[in-house]
Amino acid sequence: MIAAKKGVDVLERGSQVHFMAEFQEILDFPPAPKLDIYGKLDPAKASAQEMRGQTLFFGKAQCAACHPAPYYTDNLMPHLRAERFFKQRMANGLMESADGPIKTFPLRGIKDSPPIYTTGACLRWTIRSNSST
């Protein structure tokens, strides 16, 4: 009621989320000239260090289990049981907690985006794209 008096247009989530999803579907990932159509590195264009990273990504590190090529996401919301690594603490007068499933973040194009952070489900799992590329 108060928001309406102030002239705030409260969004109706059902249709607004649908419209946002339709808009996002017309967007594409930034170009990745070193990747082939399957999302793997082209050995003729990639450095030896990048090839070692790809081997680790798809092999021992098992990153591709949640971030499969070519888009490097599975569009799921797995529950990673982050509370195993989380130590509760107070922040800004609120008790932080691990809060269940989070959407798998797409890694394709991450180097061209601003620093990315997790949803806060586990504060120790912080990804900064600029620190790794």
Backbone as JSON, one array per atom type, in Angstrom:
{
  "sequence": "MIAAKKGVDVLERGSQVHFMAEFQEILDFPPAPKLDIYGKLDPAKASAQEMRGQTLFFGKAQCAACHPAPYYTDNLMPHLRAERFFKQRMANGLMESADGPIKTFPLRGIKDSPPIYTTGACLRWTIRSNSST",
  "N": [[0.81, -1.18, 0.0], [1.87, 1.3, 0.87], [3.99, 1.58, -0.93], [2.59, 1.84, -3.33], [1.35, 4.31, -2.92], [3.53, 5.96, -3.09], [4.09, 5.83, -5.71], [5.51, 3.75, -6.72], [6.05, 1.15, -8.96], [5.11, -1.9, -8.42], [6.51, -4.94, -9.24], [5.05, -7.64, -10.97], [5.84, -10.75, -10.35], [5.56, -13.21, -11.84], [5.02, -12.63, -14.67], [7.02, -10.72, -15.14], [9.47, -12.03, -14.63], [9.33, -13.93, -16.63], [9.43, -12.28, -18.93], [12.0, -11.19, -18.6], [13.52, -13.51, -18.87], [12.96, -14.18, -21.54], [14.2, -12.02, -22.83], [16.88, -12.45, -22.08], [17.36, -14.78, -23.5], [17.83, -13.9, -26.09], [20.3, -12.87, -25.95], [23.79, -13.48, -26.37], [26.75, -15.37, -25.59], [29.95, -13.78, -25.06], [32.36, -13.58, -27.77], [34.53, -16.38, -28.16], [37.36, -16.96, -29.25], [39.28, -18.98, -29.02], [37.98, -21.32, -28.55], [36.46, -24.33, -29.8], [33.53, -25.54, -31.65], [32.46, -27.25, -29.81], [33.07, -26.27, -27.38], [35.59, -26.69, -26.43], [39.12, -26.13, -26.1], [41.0, -25.05, -28.93], [43.82, -26.59, -29.93], [45.68, -25.38, -31.63], [45.41, -22.7, -31.2], [45.51, -22.22, -28.47], [47.52, -21.73, -25.5], [50.17, -23.66, -23.94], [49.83, -23.66, -21.18], [47.09, -23.04, -20.97], [46.02, -25.33, -22.14], [46.83, -27.26, -20.26], [45.28, -26.38, -18.13], [42.71, -26.88, -19.15], [42.78, -29.67, -19.26], [42.91, -30.28, -16.54], [40.47, -29.09, -15.71], [38.49, -30.65, -17.02], [39.23, -33.09, -16.1], [40.86, -34.24, -13.36], [40.04, -32.17, -11.49], [37.31, -32.09, -11.83], [35.54, -30.06, -12.62], [33.86, -29.82, -14.8], [31.7, -31.38, -14.17], [29.69, -29.85, -13.06], [29.85, -27.63, -14.63], [29.53, -28.05, -17.58], [30.81, -28.15, -20.97], [29.29, -26.77, -23.95], [28.6, -24.32, -22.84], [29.33, -24.1, -20.28], [27.78, -24.43, -17.95], [25.16, -26.01, -16.08], [22.63, -25.22, -15.65], [21.22, -25.91, -13.37], [20.12, -26.18, -9.92], [21.94, -27.13, -7.66], [22.29, -28.62, -4.39], [24.91, -28.05, -2.59], [25.69, -28.62, -0.08], [26.98, -26.66, 1.44], [27.2, -25.86, 4.03], [28.97, -27.49, 5.33], [31.43, -26.3, 5.15], [31.09, -23.9, 6.27], [31.22, -21.39, 8.71], [29.22, -20.08, 11.06], [28.51, -16.62, 11.62], [28.06, -13.29, 12.93], [26.92, -10.6, 10.96], [26.5, -7.33, 10.18], [24.53, -7.19, 12.15], [22.99, -9.4, 11.66], [22.61, -12.96, 11.68], [24.62, -14.95, 9.75], [24.05, -17.59, 7.38], [24.37, -20.81, 5.81], [22.53, -21.28, 2.94], [21.26, -23.39, 1.41], [20.35, -24.73, -1.87], [21.97, -23.35, -4.79], [22.07, -21.6, -7.9], [23.89, -22.96, -10.6], [26.59, -21.22, -11.72], [27.21, -19.86, -14.95], [30.25, -20.32, -16.6], [31.19, -19.54, -19.05], [32.48, -16.84, -20.74], [33.17, -15.48, -18.46], [35.51, -14.05, -17.95], [35.11, -11.65, -19.19], [33.35, -10.29, -17.67], [32.28, -8.3, -14.81], [33.82, -8.52, -11.5], [32.78, -11.55, -10.03], [30.67, -12.93, -7.61], [29.61, -15.51, -5.3], [26.26, -16.42, -4.29], [26.35, -16.0, -1.63], [25.86, -18.16, -0.14], [27.9, -19.59, 0.86], [30.41, -17.99, 2.21], [33.11, -18.38, 1.9], [33.47, -19.42, -0.6], [34.26, -17.68, -2.87], [34.37, -16.21, -5.97], [36.46, -14.49, -8.07], [36.6, -13.16, -11.08], [38.55, -11.55, -12.22], [40.85, -12.07, -10.75], [41.76, -14.52, -11.52], [42.25, -14.5, -14.21]],
  "CA": [[0.0, 0.0, 0.0], [2.72, 2.48, 0.95], [4.74, 1.68, -2.18], [1.67, 2.35, -4.35], [1.16, 5.74, -2.66], [4.75, 6.66, -3.53], [4.19, 5.72, -7.15], [6.38, 2.64, -7.09], [5.38, 0.12, -9.73], [5.5, -3.2, -7.9], [6.56, -5.91, -10.33], [4.35, -8.91, -10.83], [6.97, -11.65, -10.6], [5.31, -14.22, -12.86], [5.22, -12.14, -16.03], [8.29, -10.0, -15.25], [10.55, -13.01, -14.75], [9.2, -14.51, -17.96], [9.93, -11.3, -19.9], [13.45, -11.11, -18.46], [14.07, -14.74, -19.44], [12.89, -14.06, -23.0], [15.25, -11.08, -23.25], [18.18, -13.1, -21.92], [17.52, -15.79, -24.53], [18.34, -13.32, -27.33], [21.7, -12.5, -25.73], [24.74, -14.56, -26.61], [28.0, -15.23, -24.86], [30.96, -13.06, -25.84], [33.14, -14.48, -28.62], [35.62, -17.13, -27.53], [38.07, -17.4, -30.44], [40.13, -20.16, -28.79], [37.14, -22.51, -28.36], [35.8, -24.9, -30.98], [32.07, -25.54, -31.51], [32.11, -28.09, -28.67], [33.47, -25.58, -26.17], [36.93, -27.12, -26.02], [40.19, -25.3, -26.67], [41.65, -25.43, -30.17], [45.24, -26.67, -29.6], [46.48, -24.49, -32.48], [45.24, -21.32, -30.73], [45.69, -22.13, -27.02], [48.87, -21.9, -24.96], [50.38, -24.91, -23.21], [49.23, -23.47, -19.86], [45.64, -23.15, -21.13], [45.72, -26.74, -22.39], [46.94, -27.95, -18.97], [44.09, -25.99, -17.36], [41.56, -27.62, -19.68], [42.92, -31.06, -18.82], [42.54, -30.28, -15.12], [39.06, -28.73, -15.63], [37.67, -31.79, -17.44], [39.76, -34.3, -15.48], [40.99, -34.39, -11.91], [39.28, -31.17, -10.72], [35.89, -32.41, -12.05], [34.75, -28.82, -12.77], [32.87, -30.03, -15.85], [30.53, -32.07, -13.64], [28.65, -28.82, -12.89], [30.05, -26.6, -15.65], [29.88, -28.75, -18.83], [30.93, -27.4, -22.23], [30.0, -25.6, -24.44], [28.21, -23.09, -22.16], [29.95, -24.18, -18.96], [26.78, -24.42, -16.89], [24.14, -27.05, -16.26], [21.35, -24.56, -15.38], [20.55, -26.56, -12.25], [20.33, -25.57, -8.61], [22.33, -28.21, -6.76], [22.54, -28.31, -2.98], [26.29, -28.5, -2.41], [25.93, -28.82, 1.35], [28.02, -25.69, 1.77], [27.31, -25.7, 5.48], [30.14, -28.26, 5.78], [32.59, -25.42, 5.16], [30.63, -22.59, 6.7], [31.22, -21.1, 10.13], [28.26, -18.99, 11.27], [28.98, -15.42, 12.3], [27.18, -12.13, 12.83], [27.33, -9.58, 10.01], [25.5, -6.25, 10.14], [23.45, -7.49, 13.07], [22.26, -10.6, 11.25], [23.38, -14.19, 11.7], [24.76, -15.52, 8.41], [23.86, -19.04, 7.34], [24.41, -21.46, 4.49], [21.1, -21.32, 2.66], [20.74, -24.39, 0.49], [20.72, -24.78, -3.29], [22.26, -22.14, -5.54], [22.15, -21.87, -9.33], [25.24, -23.13, -11.14], [26.96, -20.03, -12.49], [27.87, -20.18, -16.22], [31.62, -19.81, -16.65], [31.48, -19.04, -20.39], [32.5, -15.39, -20.81], [33.38, -14.9, -17.13], [36.64, -13.1, -17.96], [34.64, -10.38, -19.73], [32.34, -9.72, -16.77], [32.86, -7.71, -13.59], [34.06, -9.57, -10.5], [31.6, -12.33, -9.74], [30.66, -13.55, -6.29], [28.51, -16.45, -5.12], [25.06, -15.82, -3.69], [26.57, -15.83, -0.21], [25.54, -19.4, 0.55], [29.12, -19.93, 1.59], [31.24, -16.82, 1.95], [34.47, -18.78, 1.53], [33.47, -19.77, -2.02], [34.15, -16.42, -3.6], [35.07, -16.27, -7.25], [36.71, -13.21, -8.68], [37.08, -13.46, -12.43], [39.76, -10.78, -12.54], [42.02, -12.58, -10.05], [42.24, -15.77, -12.11], [42.53, -14.37, -15.64]],
  "C": [[0.86, 1.25, 0.0], [3.5, 2.68, -0.34], [3.85, 2.25, -3.29], [1.43, 3.84, -4.17], [2.35, 6.56, -3.16], [4.92, 6.59, -5.04], [5.12, 4.63, -7.62], [5.56, 1.59, -7.82], [5.89, -1.24, -9.26], [5.42, -4.22, -9.03], [5.76, -7.16, -10.01], [5.32, -9.97, -11.29], [6.74, -12.63, -11.74], [5.61, -13.74, -14.26], [6.58, -11.45, -16.18], [9.46, -10.96, -15.41], [10.52, -13.65, -16.13], [9.76, -13.57, -19.03], [11.45, -11.17, -19.83], [14.11, -12.35, -19.07], [14.05, -14.69, -20.96], [13.97, -13.11, -23.53], [16.62, -11.75, -23.17], [18.42, -14.16, -23.0], [18.03, -15.2, -25.85], [19.8, -12.88, -27.19], [22.58, -13.72, -25.99], [25.96, -14.34, -25.75], [28.98, -14.43, -25.71], [31.75, -14.05, -26.69], [34.26, -15.15, -27.82], [36.45, -17.74, -28.66], [38.95, -18.63, -30.25], [39.32, -21.44, -28.62], [36.57, -23.0, -29.68], [34.29, -24.96, -30.73], [31.6, -26.39, -30.33], [32.51, -27.46, -27.34], [34.82, -26.0, -25.63], [37.96, -26.24, -26.71], [40.73, -25.9, -27.96], [43.15, -25.42, -29.88], [46.12, -25.73, -30.43], [46.42, -23.04, -31.98], [45.56, -21.14, -29.25], [47.14, -22.34, -26.61], [48.96, -23.24, -24.24], [49.74, -24.83, -21.83], [47.7, -23.6, -19.93], [45.23, -24.6, -21.38], [45.82, -27.56, -21.11], [45.72, -27.64, -18.1], [42.86, -26.73, -17.83], [41.6, -29.08, -19.25], [42.5, -31.2, -17.36], [41.03, -30.05, -14.96], [38.16, -29.93, -15.94], [38.1, -33.1, -16.78], [39.68, -34.29, -13.97], [40.14, -33.41, -11.1], [37.77, -31.38, -10.82], [35.0, -31.17, -12.13], [33.6, -29.03, -13.75], [31.65, -30.81, -15.37], [29.37, -31.09, -13.46], [28.71, -27.74, -13.97], [30.44, -27.25, -16.98], [29.94, -27.8, -20.03], [29.66, -27.63, -23.04], [29.67, -24.32, -23.69], [28.77, -23.01, -20.74], [28.98, -23.88, -17.83], [25.83, -25.57, -17.14], [22.73, -26.51, -15.99], [20.54, -25.26, -14.29], [20.78, -25.77, -10.97], [20.69, -26.67, -7.61], [22.5, -27.72, -5.32], [23.92, -28.9, -2.68], [26.65, -28.76, -0.96], [27.07, -27.93, 1.82], [28.2, -25.51, 3.27], [28.48, -26.5, 6.06], [31.35, -27.36, 5.96], [32.31, -24.07, 5.8], [30.67, -22.47, 8.21], [30.31, -19.9, 10.34], [28.92, -17.84, 12.01], [27.96, -14.3, 12.1], [27.76, -11.16, 11.81], [26.19, -8.57, 9.9], [24.28, -6.57, 11.0], [22.62, -8.7, 12.72], [23.17, -11.81, 11.3], [23.41, -14.77, 10.29], [24.53, -17.02, 8.49], [24.02, -19.54, 5.92], [22.96, -21.73, 4.12], [20.68, -22.23, 1.52], [21.19, -24.25, -0.95], [20.98, -23.4, -3.89], [22.42, -22.51, -7.01], [23.61, -21.98, -9.77], [25.55, -21.94, -12.04], [27.62, -20.44, -13.8], [29.25, -19.54, -16.27], [31.98, -19.24, -18.02], [31.38, -17.52, -20.4], [32.8, -14.71, -19.48], [34.52, -13.88, -17.11], [36.23, -11.73, -18.48], [33.59, -9.71, -18.85], [33.02, -9.1, -15.56], [33.12, -8.82, -12.58], [32.76, -10.23, -10.08], [31.74, -12.96, -8.36], [29.52, -14.54, -6.23], [27.35, -15.73, -4.48], [25.23, -15.57, -2.21], [26.22, -17.08, 0.57], [26.74, -19.89, 1.35], [30.14, -18.84, 1.27], [32.67, -17.19, 1.54], [34.58, -19.13, 0.05], [33.26, -18.5, -2.81], [34.99, -16.51, -4.84], [35.26, -14.86, -7.75], [37.32, -13.47, -10.05], [38.38, -12.73, -12.73], [41.01, -11.33, -11.85], [42.58, -13.84, -10.71], [42.56, -15.65, -13.59], [43.43, -13.2, -15.9]]
}
